[in-house]
Every structure is written in C-alpha cells, then in structure tokens.
Coordinates of C-alpha atoms in Angstrom, one line a residue:
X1 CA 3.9 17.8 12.3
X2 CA 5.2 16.1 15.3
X3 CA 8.1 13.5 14.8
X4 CA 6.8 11.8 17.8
X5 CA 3.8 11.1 15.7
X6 CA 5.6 9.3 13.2
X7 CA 6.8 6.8 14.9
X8 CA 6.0 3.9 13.1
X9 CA 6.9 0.2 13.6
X10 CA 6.6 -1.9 10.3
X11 CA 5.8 -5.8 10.3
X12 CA 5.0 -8.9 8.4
X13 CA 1.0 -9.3 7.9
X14 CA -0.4 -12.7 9.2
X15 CA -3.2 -14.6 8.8
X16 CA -4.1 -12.9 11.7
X17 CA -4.4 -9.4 9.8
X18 CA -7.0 -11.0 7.7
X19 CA -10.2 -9.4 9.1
X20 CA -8.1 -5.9 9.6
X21 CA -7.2 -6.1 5.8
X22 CA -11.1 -6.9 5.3
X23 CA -12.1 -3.7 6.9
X24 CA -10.1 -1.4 5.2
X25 CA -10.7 -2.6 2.1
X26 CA -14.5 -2.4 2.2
X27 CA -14.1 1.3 4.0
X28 CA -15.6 3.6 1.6
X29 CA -12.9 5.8 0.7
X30 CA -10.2 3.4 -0.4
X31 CA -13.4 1.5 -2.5
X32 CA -14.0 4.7 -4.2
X33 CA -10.1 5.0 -4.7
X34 CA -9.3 1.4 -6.0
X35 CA -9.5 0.4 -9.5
X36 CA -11.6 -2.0 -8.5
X37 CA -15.0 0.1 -6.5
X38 CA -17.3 -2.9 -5.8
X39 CA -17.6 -4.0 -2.2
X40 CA -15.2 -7.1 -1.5
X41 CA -17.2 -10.3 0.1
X42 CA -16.1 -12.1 3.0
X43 CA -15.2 -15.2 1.4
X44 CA -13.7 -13.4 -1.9
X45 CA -11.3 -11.6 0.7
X46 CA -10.5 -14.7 2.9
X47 CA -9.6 -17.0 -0.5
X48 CA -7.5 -13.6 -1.7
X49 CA -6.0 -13.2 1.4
X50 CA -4.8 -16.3 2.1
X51 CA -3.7 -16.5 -1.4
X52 CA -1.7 -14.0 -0.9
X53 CA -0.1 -14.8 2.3
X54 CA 1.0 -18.3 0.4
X55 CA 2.6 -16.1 -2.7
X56 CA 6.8 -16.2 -2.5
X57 CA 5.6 -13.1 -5.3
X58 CA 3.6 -11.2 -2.5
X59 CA 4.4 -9.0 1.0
X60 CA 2.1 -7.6 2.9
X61 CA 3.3 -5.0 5.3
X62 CA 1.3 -3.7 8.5
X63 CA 1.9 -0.5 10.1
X64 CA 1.5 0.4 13.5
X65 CA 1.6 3.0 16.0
X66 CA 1.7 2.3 19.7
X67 CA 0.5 -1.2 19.0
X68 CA -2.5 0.8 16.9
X69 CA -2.5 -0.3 13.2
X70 CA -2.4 2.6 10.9
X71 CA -2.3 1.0 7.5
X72 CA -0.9 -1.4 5.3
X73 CA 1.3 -2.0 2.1
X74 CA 1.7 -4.1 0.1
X75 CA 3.8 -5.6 -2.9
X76 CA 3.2 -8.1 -5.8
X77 CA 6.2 -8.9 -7.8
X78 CA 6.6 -10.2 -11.2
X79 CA 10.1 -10.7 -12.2
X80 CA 12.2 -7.4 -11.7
X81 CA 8.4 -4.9 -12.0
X82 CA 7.2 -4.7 -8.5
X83 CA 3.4 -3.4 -8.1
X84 CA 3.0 -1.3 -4.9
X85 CA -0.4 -0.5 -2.8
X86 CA -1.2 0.7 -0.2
X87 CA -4.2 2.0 2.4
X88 CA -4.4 3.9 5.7
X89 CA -6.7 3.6 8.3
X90 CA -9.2 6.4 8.1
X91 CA -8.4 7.8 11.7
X92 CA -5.1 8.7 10.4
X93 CA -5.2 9.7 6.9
X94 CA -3.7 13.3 6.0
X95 CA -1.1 13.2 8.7
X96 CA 1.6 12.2 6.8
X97 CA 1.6 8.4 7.4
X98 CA 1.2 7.1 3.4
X99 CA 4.8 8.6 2.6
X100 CA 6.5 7.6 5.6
X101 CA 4.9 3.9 5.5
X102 CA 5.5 3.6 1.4
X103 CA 9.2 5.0 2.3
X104 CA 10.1 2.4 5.1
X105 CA 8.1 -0.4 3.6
X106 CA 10.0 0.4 0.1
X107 CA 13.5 0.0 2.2
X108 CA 12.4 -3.0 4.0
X109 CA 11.3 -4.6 0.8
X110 CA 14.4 -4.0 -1.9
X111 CA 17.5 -5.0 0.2
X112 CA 19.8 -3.2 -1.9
X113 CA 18.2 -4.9 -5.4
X114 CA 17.8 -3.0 -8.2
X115 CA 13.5 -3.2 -8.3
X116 CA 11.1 -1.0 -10.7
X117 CA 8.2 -0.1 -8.3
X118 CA 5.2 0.9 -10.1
X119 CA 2.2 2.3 -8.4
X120 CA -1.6 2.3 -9.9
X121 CA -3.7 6.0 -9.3
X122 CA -7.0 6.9 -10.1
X123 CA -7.2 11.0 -11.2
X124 CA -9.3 12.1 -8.1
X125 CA -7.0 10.1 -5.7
X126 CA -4.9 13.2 -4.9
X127 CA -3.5 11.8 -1.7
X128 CA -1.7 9.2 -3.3
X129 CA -0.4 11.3 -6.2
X130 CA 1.0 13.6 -4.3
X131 CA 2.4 11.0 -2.2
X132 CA 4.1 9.1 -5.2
X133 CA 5.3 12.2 -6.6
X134 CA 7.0 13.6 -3.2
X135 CA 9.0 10.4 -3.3
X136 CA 10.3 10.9 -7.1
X137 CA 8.4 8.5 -8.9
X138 CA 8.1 9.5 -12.6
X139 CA 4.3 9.8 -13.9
X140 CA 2.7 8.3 -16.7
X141 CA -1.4 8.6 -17.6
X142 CA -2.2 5.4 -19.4
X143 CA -6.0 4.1 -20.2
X144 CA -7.6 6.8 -17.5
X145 CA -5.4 5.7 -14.9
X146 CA -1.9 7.6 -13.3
X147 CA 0.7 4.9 -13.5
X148 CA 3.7 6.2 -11.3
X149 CA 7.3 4.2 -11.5
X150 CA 10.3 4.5 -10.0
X151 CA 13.5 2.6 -10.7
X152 CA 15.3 1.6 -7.2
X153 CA 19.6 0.8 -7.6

C-alpha cells in the first residue's frame, strides 16, 4: 500500500455534509452492515442530522483525500462511554482507509482524556472487526451483536 494513498485530511462535518452523509447511509453495504437495515428517508435523515450537528454530546468527522471525501466518523458521548461509527465511501473501501480514519479521528477526538470508546459490529461485518481488533480494542459478543471497547488514558 502506498503511503501517498493515505494521505488523509480530517475535518468537522457541516450542515453542508448533510446530503453526503445521506448517501452513504442509504448505500447498500453499510445498510446491510448497520444495526439498523431499513433504508433512511430524506426527512428522517435531515431532522437526525441536524440534530446531531446541534448535540455538544455528538462529532461528526469527514474524511478526505485530495478534496475527495472518503468517509466519515462519528462519535456520540454519554458521560465518560463514547460510541464510535463509522462508514467509507464505496470507491475506497478495502484500502486501508477505516483504520487510518478511526485512528486519526480517535486522536483528534480524546485530547489526552481518559475516554472508553465502544464500537457496535454485526458478525458478517468483517471489515470492521478486523479493523477494531488491529487497533486493540477488546471484544465482547453481547445479544447477537460484537461490542468492541477500548479504554483510552
């Protein structure tokens, strides 16, 4: 894998992001992969979003390449138990973008704060397993579902 390739540039979502999010939310692989499978409607997604652009308990992180986006994470937080998702744009999935975007956006997001991240898997969601275990997360399998946590000093 190239470095070059990796290159990513992390930022804030905005409002502006709200049709982007949209998209990749209703693209057929992440549906199959969320807990959640039915399609999302327009005005479901634009009351979330916005929602969750207000929240002080929310961050949404874009990821882009060469002004491309290549996927998004994102981070709900209730008190010190931080839940972590995250999607990639199906041009560049299984290129190695999920770890390095979970990684940076993980940094970004604790500031030196001691934060229990805990990420949500489905079993047939191997990409995302294997990404949460390459960055030490510990693994539990609780009601059908792979709950991954990792404790961040």
């Amino acid at each position: 894998m190239n470095k070059i390739e990796h290159k990513l540039f992390c930022r804030k979502a905005t409002l502006k992001d709200m049709r982007l999010y949209y998209n990749w939310t209703n693209e057929p692989k992440v549906r199959k992969n969320s807990l959640n499978n039915k399609y999302i409607s327009w005005n479901f997604h634009k009351n979330w979003f916005k929602k969750k652009m207000r929240s002080k308990k929310t961050v949404l992180y874009v990821f882009e390449k060469k002004d491309v986006a290549v996927g998004q994470v994102r981070f709900d937080r209730k008190n010190k138990i931080v839940k972590l998702s995250f999607s990639i744009c199906k041009s560049f999935r299984e290129r190695g973008f999920g770890k390095k975007m979970v990684t940076m956006a993980i940094k970004k997001y604790r500031l030196n704060k001691k934060i229990t991240f805990i990420g949500e898997v489905k079993p047939k969601n191997f990409s995302s397993i294997k990404i949460f275990k390459s960055l030490g997360f510990t693994m539990d399998f609780i009601n059908k579902i792979y709950r991954f946590k990792k404790i961040c000093v």
